[in-house]
Amino acid sequence: MGSFIIYYIIIALIPIWAQMKVKGTFNKYAKVPTTAGMNGAEVARKILDDNGLYNVKVVEHSGFLSDHYNPMTKTVHLSSSNYHGQSVAGAAVAAHEVGHAIQDKENYGPLRFRHSLVPVANIGSNLSWIFILIGMFSHIPNMLLIGIILMSAGVLFQLVTLPVEFNASSRALDQVVTLGIINNSEEHDARKVLNAAALTYVAAAAVAVIELLRMILVFTNISRDES
């Protein structure tokens, strides 16, 4: 029992630690202004226009670090602090979201694959634990196996998200430096912001993989007991 408690504590702490790291890093560099003095909305618009993405809109979005790119509406959503702020953190986040818009324009393979996984991953995430719990408590291996297969769709989505996010960050750094939005000394700070943000995706993927492996182990044990 003690080992299970430790396991669940670790599983809970991994994403909490990642979120704290992101918030701490963002808050630090949100206080550091860029030399160019551009706010996030201006940064996003400049990069979009430089890449011929005149049809992509930039809008303000409520919430803290709620920034995202919507490929359906071709819209970059920036949280209020990043939309109006003239910080290194805001520039980095805005450029990252535009990185997704550039991926969309170029039909970036992993992004397309991730989009195709969304409905399957949603179904898997919503239904997997129903089958898993039934299989575990009733000791029916096949029910547990169905749950594991459904869970695998969500895990695959988390893993595919990693190259998509890292690629968007790489594109972001290239753009802000090439266009003179940040100078060489500010590049180091922007990289820290993007790396911290990436930790949330790494943490989510790590937890998902660990949980999947645990369920596979449970399935193996139940199957052995039932044979």
C-alpha positions as semicolon CSV with decimal commas, in nm:
position;residue;x (nm);y (nm);z (nm)
1;M;0,000;0,000;0,000
2;G;0,284;0,238;0,085
3;S;0,439;0,198;-0,259
4;F;0,107;0,285;-0,426
5;I;0,076;0,602;-0,217
6;I;0,429;0,706;-0,314
7;Y;0,352;0,630;-0,679
8;Y;0,040;0,848;-0,683
9;I;0,218;1,129;-0,502
10;I;0,491;1,127;-0,767
11;I;0,234;1,116;-1,047
12;A;0,057;1,415;-0,895
13;L;0,373;1,613;-0,827
14;I;0,522;1,587;-1,179
15;P;0,263;1,812;-1,351
16;I;0,242;2,042;-1,047
17;W;0,619;2,093;-1,059
18;A;0,604;2,160;-1,434
19;Q;0,329;2,420;-1,389
20;M;0,519;2,593;-1,110
21;K;0,830;2,603;-1,328
22;V;0,637;2,756;-1,617
23;K;0,466;3,020;-1,402
24;G;0,788;3,110;-1,222
25;T;0,988;3,147;-1,543
26;F;0,711;3,335;-1,723
27;N;0,656;3,578;-1,434
28;K;1,029;3,645;-1,417
29;Y;1,071;3,731;-1,784
30;A;0,734;3,904;-1,810
31;K;0,911;4,182;-1,622
32;V;1,195;4,202;-1,876
33;P;1,110;4,437;-2,166
34;T;1,235;4,372;-2,517
35;T;1,464;4,622;-2,683
36;A;1,223;4,646;-2,977
37;G;0,941;4,752;-2,743
38;M;0,677;4,551;-2,929
39;N;0,381;4,397;-2,752
40;G;0,274;4,038;-2,815
41;A;0,006;4,133;-3,065
42;E;0,259;4,331;-3,270
43;V;0,512;4,047;-3,251
44;A;0,257;3,795;-3,375
45;R;0,135;4,024;-3,654
46;K;0,489;4,100;-3,774
47;I;0,588;3,732;-3,793
48;L;0,260;3,635;-3,959
49;D;0,292;3,906;-4,224
50;D;0,658;3,823;-4,285
51;N;0,550;3,464;-4,360
52;G;0,262;3,566;-4,585
53;L;-0,005;3,469;-4,332
54;Y;-0,213;3,784;-4,378
55;N;-0,536;3,584;-4,335
56;V;-0,448;3,473;-3,980
57;K;-0,602;3,695;-3,713
58;V;-0,450;3,786;-3,376
59;V;-0,702;3,829;-3,095
60;E;-0,696;3,886;-2,721
61;H;-0,797;3,590;-2,504
62;S;-0,893;3,581;-2,137
63;G;-0,705;3,370;-1,885
64;F;-0,346;3,330;-1,769
65;L;-0,120;3,165;-2,029
66;S;-0,426;3,063;-2,230
67;D;-0,241;3,138;-2,555
68;H;-0,309;2,903;-2,845
69;Y;-0,351;2,881;-3,222
70;N;-0,684;2,764;-3,365
71;P;-0,628;2,601;-3,706
72;M;-1,002;2,588;-3,775
73;T;-1,051;2,965;-3,756
74;K;-0,690;3,056;-3,847
75;T;-0,661;3,265;-3,534
76;V;-0,377;3,325;-3,287
77;H;-0,523;3,374;-2,939
78;L;-0,302;3,562;-2,692
79;S;-0,375;3,602;-2,322
80;S;-0,425;3,963;-2,219
81;S;-0,085;3,999;-2,051
82;N;0,094;3,874;-2,361
83;Y;-0,130;4,059;-2,606
84;H;-0,056;4,396;-2,449
85;G;0,275;4,332;-2,274
86;Q;0,611;4,429;-2,420
87;S;0,817;4,162;-2,245
88;V;1,056;3,891;-2,354
89;A;0,811;3,633;-2,217
90;G;0,521;3,777;-2,414
91;A;0,724;3,793;-2,735
92;A;0,838;3,432;-2,694
93;V;0,487;3,301;-2,630
94;A;0,337;3,502;-2,916
95;A;0,606;3,379;-3,154
96;H;0,549;3,020;-3,039
97;E;0,179;3,035;-3,125
98;V;0,261;3,185;-3,463
99;G;0,499;2,892;-3,505
100;H;0,190;2,670;-3,506
101;A;0,031;2,889;-3,772
102;I;0,342;2,846;-3,988
103;Q;0,328;2,471;-3,929
104;D;-0,034;2,478;-4,043
105;K;0,056;2,670;-4,358
106;E;0,334;2,423;-4,442
107;N;0,121;2,116;-4,365
108;Y;0,372;2,007;-4,103
109;G;0,332;1,629;-4,074
110;P;0,325;1,584;-3,694
111;L;0,072;1,869;-3,661
112;R;-0,160;1,707;-3,914
113;F;-0,120;1,371;-3,742
114;R;-0,201;1,526;-3,405
115;H;-0,515;1,688;-3,545
116;S;-0,630;1,353;-3,684
117;L;-0,583;1,195;-3,342
118;V;-0,802;1,448;-3,156
119;P;-1,139;1,264;-3,187
120;V;-0,984;0,925;-3,113
121;A;-0,786;1,063;-2,818
122;N;-1,096;1,233;-2,675
123;I;-1,297;0,912;-2,693
124;G;-1,009;0,714;-2,544
125;S;-0,959;0,955;-2,257
126;N;-1,329;0,959;-2,169
127;L;-1,394;0,585;-2,191
128;S;-1,064;0,415;-2,105
129;W;-1,098;0,428;-1,726
130;I;-1,451;0,284;-1,736
131;F;-1,320;-0,034;-1,900
132;I;-1,005;-0,034;-1,689
133;L;-1,193;-0,014;-1,360
134;I;-1,442;-0,281;-1,467
135;G;-1,156;-0,506;-1,575
136;M;-0,958;-0,451;-1,255
137;F;-1,244;-0,502;-1,007
138;S;-1,408;-0,789;-1,195
139;H;-1,077;-0,948;-1,297
140;I;-1,184;-0,965;-1,662
141;P;-0,864;-0,928;-1,869
142;N;-1,044;-0,846;-2,197
143;M;-1,225;-0,548;-2,042
144;L;-0,896;-0,420;-1,907
145;L;-0,733;-0,471;-2,247
146;I;-1,002;-0,258;-2,415
147;G;-0,933;0,016;-2,162
148;I;-0,559;-0,004;-2,228
149;I;-0,613;0,022;-2,603
150;L;-0,834;0,329;-2,553
151;M;-0,578;0,478;-2,316
152;S;-0,306;0,422;-2,576
153;A;-0,478;0,666;-2,811
154;G;-0,448;0,941;-2,553
155;V;-0,086;0,851;-2,481
156;L;-0,004;0,860;-2,852
157;F;-0,160;1,206;-2,872
158;Q;0,062;1,325;-2,585
159;L;0,374;1,185;-2,751
160;V;0,295;1,335;-3,092
161;T;0,238;1,670;-2,922
162;L;0,604;1,685;-2,815
163;P;0,766;1,729;-3,161
164;V;0,487;1,970;-3,259
165;E;0,555;2,195;-2,961
166;F;0,934;2,175;-2,979
167;N;0,925;2,255;-3,350
168;A;0,698;2,555;-3,290
169;S;0,942;2,685;-3,027
170;S;1,236;2,640;-3,263
171;R;1,053;2,832;-3,534
172;A;0,964;3,101;-3,280
173;L;1,326;3,162;-3,180
174;D;1,438;3,175;-3,543
175;Q;1,169;3,430;-3,627
176;V;1,216;3,669;-3,335
177;V;1,593;3,676;-3,385
178;T;1,587;3,702;-3,765
179;L;1,328;3,981;-3,761
180;G;1,511;4,173;-3,489
181;I;1,224;4,145;-3,242
182;I;1,472;4,042;-2,973
183;N;1,849;4,087;-2,968
184;N;2,112;3,823;-2,902
185;S;2,122;3,881;-2,526
186;E;1,742;3,847;-2,505
187;E;1,745;3,522;-2,703
188;H;1,877;3,335;-2,398
189;D;1,585;3,460;-2,188
190;A;1,329;3,376;-2,457
191;R;1,471;3,025;-2,483
192;K;1,425;2,979;-2,107
193;V;1,059;3,077;-2,135
194;L;0,997;2,834;-2,421
195;N;1,188;2,550;-2,253
196;A;0,988;2,597;-1,934
197;A;0,663;2,590;-2,129
198;A;0,774;2,267;-2,299
199;L;0,807;2,104;-1,956
200;T;0,429;2,093;-1,922
201;Y;0,402;1,878;-2,235
202;V;0,694;1,659;-2,131
203;A;0,539;1,611;-1,787
204;A;0,199;1,524;-1,932
205;A;0,355;1,273;-2,171
206;A;0,567;1,119;-1,894
207;V;0,267;1,071;-1,664
208;A;0,060;0,924;-1,949
209;V;0,332;0,674;-2,044
210;I;0,392;0,571;-1,681
211;E;0,021;0,513;-1,625
212;L;-0,006;0,311;-1,946
213;L;0,287;0,091;-1,844
214;R;0,129;0,039;-1,502
215;M;-0,198;-0,072;-1,661
216;I;-0,013;-0,312;-1,889
217;L;0,155;-0,461;-1,581
218;V;-0,184;-0,494;-1,409
219;F;-0,325;-0,662;-1,719
220;T;-0,036;-0,906;-1,727
221;N;-0,086;-0,998;-1,362
222;I;-0,464;-1,044;-1,397
223;S;-0,419;-1,252;-1,712
224;R;-0,170;-1,472;-1,530
225;D;-0,408;-1,519;-1,236
226;E;-0,696;-1,607;-1,464
227;S;-0,497;-1,862;-1,668
